[in-house]
Amino acid sequence: QSVLTQPPSVSGAPGQRVTISCTGSSSNIGAGYDVHWYQQLPGTAPKLLIYGNNNRPSGVPDRFSGSKSGTSASLAITGLQAEDEADYYCQSYDSSLSAHYVFGTGTKVTVL
Amino acid sequence: EVQLVETGGGLIQPGGSLRLSCAASGFTVTSNYMSWVRQAPGKGLEWVSVIYSGGSTYYADSVKGRFTISRDNSKNTLYLQMSSLRAEDTAVYYCARALSPVGEDPWFDPWGQGTLVTVSS
């Protein structure tokens, strides 16, 4: 079961800015562990979007940015484009006995 | 090119066993952290298991005692042996490399294309 909570959906018109929150706890994000983000286009495998809270892999547009504060993190997409319509997941490490890696519940981004 | 290709999925009856394989190219499986992540139909991502470069293995509570992660250096391949399968194990199973530079917490990259496991009678 997911221990990182995300909103089920967010939407925006082309060109707008949207943000996705990722809320954790004292055993994961709040403990100082990094947050990473993945984009999953329909029918495909997840793809790394942001690593180490706010770093973009080569090839990821600078429209995507990440931040972290306290027990939460956020992904921002500026200048929203039609090809950004996808599911987005946050991920962190968890120091509790029962989990090592935890994912967020996932957020569907819809471009209006 | 760094790539992962999973095979071995299929339809299996409850209580049955299945072994998934994940062939790596462009890097060495035994020198990296390797993980399995699954996604039930229409659901989110769930971490399943990890094998660290030193050989330590860890599992999600939902599969502990039923699944075994392993690797073969000569074939540069990761495996997931699944037994006592249940309907709730039905999912697409992805293998992924967990990158962990010194001082940073691991992230998953790349991912394989996934293989579907359906547990049903």
Coordinates of N, CA and C in Angstrom, one line a residue:
Chain A
Q1 N 0.8 -1.2 0.0 CA 0.0 0.0 0.0 C 0.9 1.3 0.0
S2 N 0.4 2.3 -0.7 CA 1.1 3.5 -0.8 C 1.2 4.3 0.5
V3 N 2.3 4.9 0.9 CA 2.4 5.7 2.1 C 2.7 7.1 1.7
L4 N 2.8 7.4 0.4 CA 2.9 8.8 0.0 C 1.6 9.2 -0.7
T5 N 1.0 10.3 -0.3 CA -0.3 10.7 -0.8 C -0.2 11.8 -1.8
Q6 N -0.9 11.5 -2.9 CA -1.0 12.5 -4.0 C -2.4 12.8 -4.4
P7 N -2.8 13.9 -4.9 CA -4.1 14.1 -5.4 C -4.4 13.2 -6.6
P8 N -5.6 12.7 -6.7 CA -5.9 11.7 -7.8 C -5.8 12.3 -9.2
S9 N -6.1 13.6 -9.3 CA -6.1 14.3 -10.6 C -5.9 15.8 -10.4
V10 N -5.2 16.3 -11.5 CA -5.1 17.8 -11.7 C -5.3 18.0 -13.1
S11 N -5.7 19.2 -13.5 CA -5.9 19.6 -14.9 C -5.6 21.0 -15.1
G12 N -5.3 21.3 -16.4 CA -5.0 22.7 -16.8 C -5.0 22.8 -18.3
A13 N -5.2 24.1 -18.7 CA -5.2 24.4 -20.1 C -3.8 24.4 -20.6
P14 N -3.6 24.2 -21.9 CA -2.3 24.4 -22.5 C -1.6 25.7 -22.1
G15 N -0.4 25.6 -21.7 CA 0.4 26.9 -21.4 C 0.3 27.2 -19.9
Q16 N -0.7 26.6 -19.2 CA -0.8 26.9 -17.8 C 0.2 26.1 -16.9
R17 N 0.3 26.5 -15.6 CA 1.1 25.8 -14.7 C 0.3 25.0 -13.7
V18 N 0.7 23.7 -13.5 CA 0.0 22.8 -12.6 C 1.1 22.3 -11.6
T19 N 0.6 22.0 -10.4 CA 1.5 21.4 -9.4 C 0.8 20.2 -8.8
I20 N 1.7 19.2 -8.4 CA 1.2 17.9 -7.8 C 2.0 17.8 -6.5
S21 N 1.2 17.6 -5.5 CA 1.8 17.4 -4.1 C 2.0 16.0 -3.8
C22 N 2.9 15.7 -2.9 CA 3.3 14.4 -2.5 C 3.5 14.5 -1.0
T23 N 2.6 13.9 -0.2 CA 2.7 14.1 1.3 C 3.1 12.7 1.9
G24 N 4.2 12.8 2.7 CA 4.7 11.6 3.4 C 4.6 11.7 4.9
S25 N 5.7 11.1 5.5 CA 5.7 11.1 7.0 C 7.1 11.2 7.5
S26 N 7.2 11.0 8.8 CA 8.5 11.1 9.5 C 9.5 10.0 9.2
S27 N 8.9 8.9 8.5 CA 9.8 7.7 8.2 C 10.3 7.8 6.8
N28 N 9.8 8.7 6.0 CA 10.3 8.8 4.6 C 10.7 10.3 4.3
I29 N 9.8 11.0 3.7 CA 10.2 12.4 3.3 C 10.7 13.2 4.5
G30 N 9.9 13.1 5.5 CA 10.2 13.9 6.7 C 11.5 13.5 7.4
A31 N 12.0 12.3 7.1 CA 13.3 11.8 7.7 C 14.5 12.4 6.8
G32 N 14.2 13.1 5.8 CA 15.2 13.7 5.0 C 15.6 12.9 3.7
Y33 N 14.8 11.8 3.4 CA 15.1 11.1 2.2 C 14.6 11.8 1.0
D34 N 15.4 11.6 -0.1 CA 15.1 12.3 -1.3 C 13.8 11.9 -1.9
V35 N 13.2 12.7 -2.7 CA 12.0 12.4 -3.5 C 12.3 12.4 -5.0
H36 N 11.8 11.4 -5.7 CA 12.0 11.3 -7.1 C 10.6 11.2 -7.8
W37 N 10.5 11.6 -9.0 CA 9.2 11.6 -9.7 C 9.3 10.9 -11.0
Y38 N 8.2 10.2 -11.4 CA 8.1 9.4 -12.6 C 6.9 9.8 -13.4
Q39 N 7.1 9.8 -14.7 CA 5.9 10.0 -15.6 C 5.6 8.7 -16.3
Q40 N 4.3 8.4 -16.3 CA 3.9 7.2 -17.0 C 2.8 7.5 -18.1
L41 N 3.3 7.5 -19.3 CA 2.3 7.8 -20.4 C 1.4 6.5 -20.6
P42 N 0.2 6.7 -21.1 CA -0.7 5.6 -21.3 C -0.1 4.4 -22.0
G43 N -0.2 3.2 -21.3 CA 0.2 2.0 -21.9 C 1.7 1.8 -21.9
T44 N 2.5 2.6 -21.2 CA 3.9 2.5 -21.2 C 4.5 2.3 -19.8
A45 N 5.8 2.0 -19.7 CA 6.4 1.9 -18.4 C 6.7 3.2 -17.8
P46 N 6.8 3.3 -16.5 CA 7.2 4.6 -15.9 C 8.6 5.1 -16.4
K47 N 8.8 6.4 -16.4 CA 10.0 7.0 -16.9 C 10.5 8.0 -15.8
L48 N 11.8 8.0 -15.5 CA 12.3 8.9 -14.5 C 12.1 10.4 -15.0
L49 N 11.6 11.2 -14.2 CA 11.3 12.6 -14.6 C 12.2 13.6 -13.7
I50 N 12.2 13.4 -12.4 CA 13.0 14.2 -11.5 C 13.7 13.2 -10.5
Y51 N 15.0 13.4 -10.2 CA 15.6 12.7 -9.2 C 16.3 13.6 -8.2
G52 N 16.5 13.1 -7.0 CA 17.1 13.9 -5.9 C 16.4 15.2 -5.7
N53 N 15.1 15.2 -5.6 CA 14.2 16.3 -5.3 C 14.0 17.3 -6.4
N54 N 15.1 17.7 -7.1 CA 14.9 18.8 -8.1 C 15.9 18.7 -9.2
N55 N 16.3 17.5 -9.6 CA 17.3 17.3 -10.7 C 16.6 16.7 -11.9
R56 N 16.8 17.2 -13.0 CA 16.2 16.6 -14.2 C 17.3 15.8 -15.0
P57 N 16.9 14.5 -15.4 CA 17.8 13.7 -16.2 C 17.9 14.4 -17.6
S58 N 19.0 14.0 -18.3 CA 19.2 14.6 -19.6 C 17.9 14.2 -20.5
G59 N 17.5 15.2 -21.2 CA 16.3 15.0 -22.1 C 15.0 15.4 -21.5
V60 N 14.9 15.6 -20.2 CA 13.6 16.1 -19.6 C 13.6 17.6 -19.7
P61 N 12.5 18.1 -20.3 CA 12.4 19.6 -20.5 C 12.4 20.3 -19.2
D62 N 12.9 21.6 -19.2 CA 13.0 22.3 -18.0 C 11.6 22.9 -17.5
R63 N 10.6 22.5 -18.2 CA 9.2 22.8 -17.8 C 8.8 22.1 -16.5
F64 N 9.6 21.0 -16.3 CA 9.3 20.1 -15.1 C 10.3 20.5 -14.0
S65 N 9.8 20.7 -12.8 CA 10.7 21.0 -11.7 C 10.1 20.4 -10.4
G66 N 11.0 20.1 -9.5 CA 10.6 19.5 -8.2 C 11.1 20.3 -7.0
S67 N 10.4 20.1 -5.9 CA 10.9 20.8 -4.7 C 10.5 19.9 -3.5
K68 N 11.1 20.1 -2.3 CA 10.8 19.4 -1.1 C 10.9 20.2 0.1
S69 N 9.9 20.0 1.0 CA 9.9 20.8 2.2 C 9.2 20.0 3.3
G70 N 9.9 19.8 4.4 CA 9.3 19.1 5.5 C 8.9 17.6 5.1
T71 N 7.7 17.3 5.3 CA 7.2 15.9 5.0 C 6.5 15.9 3.6
S72 N 6.7 16.9 2.8 CA 6.1 16.9 1.5 C 7.0 17.3 0.4
A73 N 6.6 17.0 -0.8 CA 7.3 17.4 -2.0 C 6.3 17.8 -3.1
S74 N 6.8 18.5 -4.1 CA 5.9 19.0 -5.2 C 6.6 18.9 -6.5
L75 N 5.8 18.6 -7.5 CA 6.2 18.6 -8.9 C 5.4 19.7 -9.6
A76 N 6.1 20.6 -10.3 CA 5.5 21.6 -11.1 C 5.7 21.4 -12.5
I77 N 4.7 21.6 -13.3 CA 4.8 21.6 -14.8 C 4.3 23.0 -15.3
T78 N 5.3 23.7 -15.9 CA 4.9 25.0 -16.4 C 4.8 24.9 -17.9
G79 N 4.0 25.8 -18.5 CA 3.8 25.7 -19.9 C 3.2 24.4 -20.4
L80 N 2.2 24.0 -19.7 CA 1.6 22.7 -19.9 C 1.3 22.4 -21.4
Q81 N 1.7 21.2 -21.8 CA 1.5 20.8 -23.2 C 0.7 19.5 -23.3
A82 N 0.1 19.3 -24.4 CA -0.8 18.1 -24.6 C 0.0 16.8 -24.3
E83 N 1.3 16.7 -24.7 CA 2.0 15.5 -24.4 C 2.3 15.2 -23.0
D84 N 2.0 16.2 -22.1 CA 2.2 16.0 -20.7 C 1.1 15.2 -20.0
E85 N 0.0 15.0 -20.7 CA -1.1 14.2 -20.2 C -0.6 12.8 -19.9
A86 N -0.6 12.4 -18.6 CA 0.0 11.2 -18.1 C -0.3 11.0 -16.7
D87 N 0.1 9.9 -16.1 CA 0.1 9.7 -14.7 C 1.5 10.0 -14.1
Y88 N 1.5 10.6 -12.9 CA 2.8 11.0 -12.3 C 2.8 10.4 -10.9
Y89 N 4.0 9.9 -10.6 CA 4.2 9.2 -9.3 C 5.4 9.8 -8.6
C90 N 5.3 10.0 -7.3 CA 6.5 10.4 -6.5 C 7.0 9.1 -5.8
Q91 N 8.2 9.1 -5.4 CA 8.9 7.9 -4.8 C 9.9 8.4 -3.8
S92 N 10.0 7.6 -2.7 CA 11.1 7.9 -1.7 C 11.5 6.6 -1.1
Y93 N 12.5 6.8 -0.1 CA 12.9 5.6 0.7 C 12.2 5.7 2.0
D94 N 11.9 4.6 2.6 CA 11.2 4.6 3.9 C 12.0 3.7 4.9
S95 N 12.2 4.3 6.1 CA 13.1 3.6 7.0 C 12.3 2.7 8.0
S96 N 11.0 2.5 7.8 CA 10.2 1.7 8.6 C 10.6 0.2 8.3
L97 N 10.3 -0.7 9.3 CA 10.7 -2.1 9.2 C 10.1 -2.8 7.9
S98 N 8.9 -2.4 7.5 CA 8.2 -3.1 6.5 C 8.4 -2.6 5.1
A99 N 9.0 -1.5 4.9 CA 9.1 -1.0 3.5 C 10.5 -0.4 3.3
H100 N 11.0 -0.6 2.1 CA 12.2 0.1 1.7 C 11.9 1.3 0.8
Y101 N 11.2 1.0 -0.3 CA 10.9 2.0 -1.2 C 9.4 2.2 -1.3
V102 N 9.0 3.4 -1.3 CA 7.5 3.7 -1.4 C 7.2 4.6 -2.5
F103 N 6.0 4.4 -3.1 CA 5.5 5.2 -4.2 C 4.3 6.0 -3.7
G104 N 4.1 7.1 -4.4 CA 2.9 7.9 -4.2 C 1.7 7.2 -4.8
T105 N 0.5 7.7 -4.5 CA -0.7 7.1 -5.0 C -1.0 7.4 -6.4
G106 N -0.2 8.3 -7.0 CA -0.4 8.6 -8.4 C -1.3 9.8 -8.7
T107 N -1.0 10.6 -9.7 CA -1.8 11.7 -10.1 C -2.0 11.7 -11.6
K108 N -3.2 11.8 -12.0 CA -3.5 11.9 -13.5 C -3.6 13.3 -13.9
V109 N -2.7 13.7 -14.8 CA -2.7 15.1 -15.3 C -3.5 15.1 -16.6
T110 N -4.5 16.0 -16.7 CA -5.3 16.1 -17.9 C -5.1 17.5 -18.4
V111 N -4.8 17.5 -19.7 CA -4.7 18.8 -20.4 C -6.0 19.1 -21.1
L112 N -6.6 20.2 -20.7 CA -8.0 20.6 -21.1 C -8.0 21.1 -22.6
Chain B
E1 N 23.6 0.9 -25.1 CA 22.4 1.5 -24.6 C 21.9 0.7 -23.4
V2 N 21.6 1.4 -22.3 CA 21.1 0.7 -21.1 C 19.7 0.3 -21.3
Q3 N 19.4 -1.0 -21.1 CA 18.1 -1.5 -21.4 C 17.8 -2.7 -20.5
L4 N 16.5 -2.9 -20.2 CA 16.0 -4.0 -19.4 C 14.8 -4.6 -20.2
V5 N 14.8 -6.0 -20.3 CA 13.7 -6.7 -21.0 C 13.2 -7.8 -20.1
E6 N 11.9 -7.7 -19.7 CA 11.3 -8.7 -18.9 C 10.6 -9.8 -19.7
T7 N 10.6 -11.0 -19.2 CA 9.9 -12.1 -19.8 C 9.4 -13.0 -18.7
G8 N 8.5 -13.9 -19.1 CA 8.0 -14.9 -18.2 C 6.6 -14.8 -17.6
G9 N 6.0 -13.7 -18.0 CA 4.6 -13.5 -17.5 C 3.6 -14.4 -18.2
G10 N 2.4 -14.5 -17.6 CA 1.4 -15.3 -18.2 C 0.2 -15.6 -17.3
L11 N -0.6 -16.5 -17.7 CA -1.8 -16.8 -16.9 C -1.4 -18.0 -16.0
I12 N -1.7 -17.9 -14.7 CA -1.3 -19.0 -13.8 C -2.5 -19.1 -12.8
Q13 N -2.7 -20.4 -12.4 CA -3.8 -20.6 -11.4 C -3.4 -20.2 -10.0
P14 N -4.4 -19.8 -9.2 CA -4.0 -19.5 -7.8 C -3.3 -20.7 -7.1
G15 N -2.3 -20.3 -6.3 CA -1.5 -21.4 -5.7 C -0.3 -21.8 -6.5
G16 N -0.2 -21.4 -7.7 CA 0.8 -21.8 -8.6 C 2.1 -21.0 -8.5
S17 N 3.1 -21.3 -9.3 CA 4.4 -20.7 -9.3 C 4.8 -20.2 -10.7
L18 N 5.6 -19.1 -10.7 CA 6.0 -18.6 -11.9 C 7.4 -17.9 -11.7
R19 N 8.3 -17.9 -12.7 CA 9.5 -17.2 -12.6 C 9.6 -16.1 -13.7
L20 N 9.8 -14.9 -13.3 CA 10.1 -13.8 -14.2 C 11.6 -13.6 -14.4
S21 N 11.9 -13.2 -15.6 CA 13.3 -12.9 -15.9 C 13.4 -11.4 -16.4
C22 N 14.6 -10.8 -16.2 CA 14.8 -9.5 -16.6 C 16.2 -9.4 -17.1
A23 N 16.4 -9.4 -18.4 CA 17.7 -9.4 -19.0 C 18.2 -7.9 -19.2
A24 N 19.4 -7.7 -18.7 CA 20.0 -6.4 -18.7 C 21.0 -6.2 -19.8
S25 N 21.1 -5.1 -20.4 CA 22.2 -4.8 -21.4 C 22.7 -3.4 -21.1
G26 N 24.0 -3.1 -21.4 CA 24.5 -1.8 -21.2 C 25.1 -1.5 -19.8
F27 N 24.8 -2.5 -18.8 CA 25.4 -2.4 -17.5 C 25.4 -3.8 -16.8
T28 N 26.0 -3.9 -15.7 CA 26.1 -5.2 -15.0 C 25.2 -5.3 -13.8
V29 N 24.3 -6.3 -13.9 CA 23.3 -6.4 -12.8 C 23.9 -6.5 -11.4
T30 N 25.0 -7.3 -11.3 CA 25.5 -7.6 -10.0 C 26.2 -6.4 -9.4
S31 N 26.5 -5.4 -10.2 CA 27.2 -4.2 -9.7 C 26.2 -3.1 -9.3
N32 N 24.9 -3.4 -9.5 CA 23.9 -2.4 -9.2 C 22.8 -2.9 -8.2
Y33 N 22.1 -2.0 -7.7 CA 20.8 -2.4 -6.9 C 19.8 -2.6 -8.0
M34 N 19.1 -3.7 -7.9 CA 18.0 -4.1 -8.8 C 16.7 -4.4 -8.1
S35 N 15.6 -4.0 -8.7 CA 14.3 -4.0 -8.0 C 13.2 -4.5 -8.9
W36 N 12.2 -5.0 -8.3 CA 10.9 -5.3 -9.0 C 9.8 -4.4 -8.5
V37 N 9.0 -3.9 -9.4 CA 7.9 -3.0 -9.0 C 6.7 -3.5 -9.8
R38 N 5.5 -3.6 -9.2 CA 4.4 -4.1 -9.9 C 3.3 -3.0 -9.9
Q39 N 2.4 -3.3 -10.9 CA 1.2 -2.3 -11.1 C 0.0 -3.2 -11.4
A40 N -0.9 -3.3 -10.5 CA -2.2 -4.0 -10.7 C -3.0 -3.2 -11.7
P41 N -3.9 -3.9 -12.5 CA -4.7 -3.2 -13.5 C -5.4 -2.0 -13.0
G42 N -5.1 -0.8 -13.6 CA -5.8 0.4 -13.2 C -5.4 1.0 -11.9
K43 N -4.3 0.4 -11.3 CA -3.8 0.9 -10.0 C -2.5 1.6 -10.1
G44 N -1.9 1.9 -8.9 CA -0.6 2.6 -8.9 C 0.5 1.7 -8.8
L45 N 1.7 2.2 -8.6 CA 2.9 1.4 -8.5 C 3.1 0.9 -7.1
E46 N 3.6 -0.3 -7.0 CA 3.9 -0.9 -5.7 C 5.3 -1.6 -5.8
W47 N 6.2 -1.1 -4.9 CA 7.5 -1.7 -4.8 C 7.3 -3.2 -4.3
V48 N 8.1 -4.1 -4.9 CA 8.0 -5.5 -4.5 C 9.2 -6.0 -3.8
S49 N 10.4 -5.8 -4.4 CA 11.6 -6.4 -3.9 C 12.8 -5.7 -4.4
V50 N 13.9 -5.8 -3.7 CA 15.2 -5.3 -4.1 C 16.3 -6.3 -3.8
I51 N 17.4 -6.3 -4.6 CA 18.6 -7.0 -4.3 C 19.7 -6.0 -4.5
Y52 N 20.5 -5.8 -3.4 CA 21.6 -4.9 -3.4 C 22.8 -5.5 -4.0
S53 N 23.8 -4.6 -4.4 CA 25.0 -5.1 -5.1 C 25.7 -6.1 -4.2
G54 N 25.6 -6.0 -2.9 CA 26.3 -6.9 -2.0 C 25.5 -8.2 -1.8
G55 N 24.3 -8.3 -2.4 CA 23.5 -9.6 -2.3 C 22.4 -9.6 -1.3
S56 N 22.3 -8.6 -0.5 CA 21.2 -8.5 0.5 C 19.9 -8.3 -0.3
T57 N 18.8 -9.0 0.2 CA 17.5 -8.9 -0.4 C 16.4 -8.5 0.6
Y58 N 15.4 -7.7 0.1 CA 14.3 -7.2 0.9 C 13.1 -7.3 0.1
Y59 N 11.9 -7.5 0.8 CA 10.7 -7.7 0.2 C 9.6 -6.8 0.8
A60 N 8.6 -6.5 0.0 CA 7.4 -5.9 0.6 C 6.7 -6.9 1.4
D61 N 6.0 -6.5 2.5 CA 5.2 -7.4 3.3 C 4.2 -8.3 2.6
S62 N 3.7 -7.7 1.5 CA 2.6 -8.4 0.7 C 3.2 -9.7 0.0
V63 N 4.5 -9.8 -0.2 CA 5.1 -10.9 -0.9 C 6.1 -11.7 -0.1
K64 N 6.4 -11.2 1.1 CA 7.5 -11.8 1.9 C 7.1 -13.3 2.2
G65 N 8.1 -14.1 2.0 CA 7.9 -15.6 2.2 C 7.3 -16.3 1.0
R66 N 6.9 -15.6 0.0 CA 6.3 -16.2 -1.3 C 7.2 -15.9 -2.5
F67 N 7.8 -14.7 -2.5 CA 8.6 -14.3 -3.7 C 10.1 -14.4 -3.3
T68 N 10.9 -14.7 -4.3 CA 12.4 -14.7 -4.1 C 13.1 -13.9 -5.3
I69 N 13.9 -12.9 -4.9 CA 14.6 -12.2 -6.0 C 16.0 -12.8 -6.0
S70 N 16.5 -12.9 -7.2 CA 17.9 -13.4 -7.4 C 18.5 -12.9 -8.7
R71 N 19.7 -13.2 -9.0 CA 20.4 -12.7 -10.2 C 21.4 -13.7 -10.6
D72 N 21.7 -13.7 -11.9 CA 22.7 -14.6 -12.5 C 23.8 -13.7 -13.2
N73 N 25.0 -13.7 -12.7 CA 26.0 -12.8 -13.3 C 26.4 -13.2 -14.7
S74 N 26.4 -14.6 -14.9 CA 26.9 -15.0 -16.3 C 25.9 -14.7 -17.3
K75 N 24.6 -14.5 -16.9 CA 23.5 -14.2 -17.9 C 23.2 -12.7 -17.8
N76 N 23.7 -12.0 -16.8 CA 23.4 -10.6 -16.6 C 21.9 -10.4 -16.5
T77 N 21.3 -11.3 -15.7 CA 19.8 -11.3 -15.6 C 19.3 -11.3 -14.2
L78 N 18.2 -10.6 -14.0 CA 17.5 -10.6 -12.7 C 16.3 -11.5 -12.7
Y79 N 16.0 -12.1 -11.6 CA 14.8 -13.0 -11.6 C 13.9 -12.7 -10.4
L80 N 12.7 -13.1 -10.6 CA 11.7 -13.1 -9.5 C 11.0 -14.4 -9.5
Q81 N 11.2 -15.2 -8.5 CA 10.5 -16.5 -8.4 C 9.3 -16.2 -7.5
M82 N 8.1 -16.5 -8.1 CA 6.9 -16.2 -7.4 C 6.2 -17.6 -7.1
S83 N 5.8 -17.8 -5.9 CA 5.0 -19.0 -5.5 C 3.8 -18.7 -4.7
S84 N 3.0 -19.7 -4.5 CA 1.7 -19.5 -3.7 C 1.0 -18.2 -4.2
L85 N 0.9 -18.1 -5.5 CA 0.3 -16.9 -6.1 C -1.2 -16.8 -5.8
R86 N -1.6 -15.5 -5.7 CA -2.9 -15.2 -5.3 C -3.5 -14.2 -6.4
A87 N -4.8 -14.1 -6.4 CA -5.5 -13.2 -7.4 C -4.9 -11.8 -7.2
E88 N -4.6 -11.4 -6.0 CA -4.2 -10.0 -5.8 C -2.7 -9.8 -6.3
D89 N -2.1 -10.8 -6.7 CA -0.7 -10.7 -7.3 C -0.8 -10.3 -8.8
T90 N -2.0 -10.4 -9.4 CA -2.2 -10.0 -10.8 C -1.8 -8.6 -11.0
A91 N -0.8 -8.4 -11.9 CA -0.2 -7.1 -12.2 C 0.8 -7.2 -13.3
V92 N 1.1 -6.0 -13.8 CA 2.3 -5.9 -14.7 C 3.5 -5.8 -13.8
Y93 N 4.5 -6.6 -14.0 CA 5.7 -6.6 -13.2 C 6.8 -5.9 -14.0
Y94 N 7.4 -4.9 -13.4 CA 8.5 -4.2 -14.0 C 9.8 -4.5 -13.2
C95 N 10.9 -4.6 -13.9 CA 12.2 -4.6 -13.3 C 12.8 -3.2 -13.5
A96 N 13.6 -2.8 -12.6 CA 14.2 -1.5 -12.7 C 15.6 -1.5 -12.0
R97 N 16.5 -0.7 -12.5 CA 17.7 -0.5 -11.8 C 17.5 0.6 -10.8
A98 N 18.0 0.4 -9.6 CA 17.9 1.5 -8.5 C 19.3 2.2 -8.5
L99 N 19.4 3.4 -9.0 CA 20.6 4.1 -9.0 C 20.8 4.8 -7.6
S100 N 22.0 4.7 -7.1 CA 22.3 5.2 -5.8 C 23.7 5.8 -5.7
P101 N 24.0 6.9 -6.3 CA 25.3 7.6 -6.2 C 25.6 7.8 -4.7
V102 N 26.8 7.9 -4.4 CA 27.2 8.1 -3.0 C 26.5 9.3 -2.4
G103 N 25.9 9.1 -1.3 CA 25.3 10.3 -0.6 C 23.9 10.6 -1.0
E104 N 23.4 9.8 -2.0 CA 22.0 10.1 -2.5 C 21.1 8.9 -2.3
D105 N 19.8 9.1 -2.2 CA 18.9 8.0 -2.0 C 18.4 7.5 -3.4
P106 N 18.3 6.1 -3.4 CA 18.1 5.5 -4.7 C 16.8 5.9 -5.5
W107 N 17.0 6.0 -6.8 CA 15.8 6.2 -7.7 C 15.9 5.1 -8.8
F108 N 14.8 4.9 -9.5 CA 14.7 3.8 -10.4 C 14.8 4.3 -11.9
D109 N 15.9 3.8 -12.5 CA 16.1 4.1 -13.9 C 17.2 3.3 -14.5
P110 N 17.0 2.6 -15.6 CA 15.8 2.6 -16.4 C 14.8 1.5 -15.8
W111 N 13.6 1.5 -16.5 CA 12.6 0.4 -16.3 C 12.5 -0.4 -17.5
G112 N 12.1 -1.7 -17.3 CA 11.8 -2.5 -18.4 C 10.4 -2.2 -18.9
Q113 N 10.0 -2.9 -19.9 CA 8.7 -2.7 -20.5 C 7.5 -3.3 -19.8
G114 N 7.9 -4.2 -18.9 CA 6.9 -4.9 -18.0 C 6.4 -6.2 -18.6
T115 N 6.0 -7.1 -17.7 CA 5.4 -8.4 -18.2 C 4.2 -8.6 -17.3
L116 N 3.1 -9.0 -17.9 CA 1.8 -9.2 -17.2 C 1.7 -10.6 -16.6
V117 N 1.4 -10.6 -15.3 CA 1.1 -11.8 -14.6 C -0.4 -11.8 -14.2
T118 N -1.1 -12.8 -14.7 CA -2.6 -12.9 -14.3 C -2.8 -14.2 -13.5
V119 N -3.3 -14.0 -12.3 CA -3.5 -15.2 -11.5 C -5.0 -15.4 -11.4
S120 N -5.5 -16.5 -12.0 CA -6.9 -16.7 -12.1 C -7.1 -18.2 -12.5
S121 N -8.3 -18.7 -12.0 CA -8.6 -20.1 -12.3 C -9.6 -20.1 -13.5

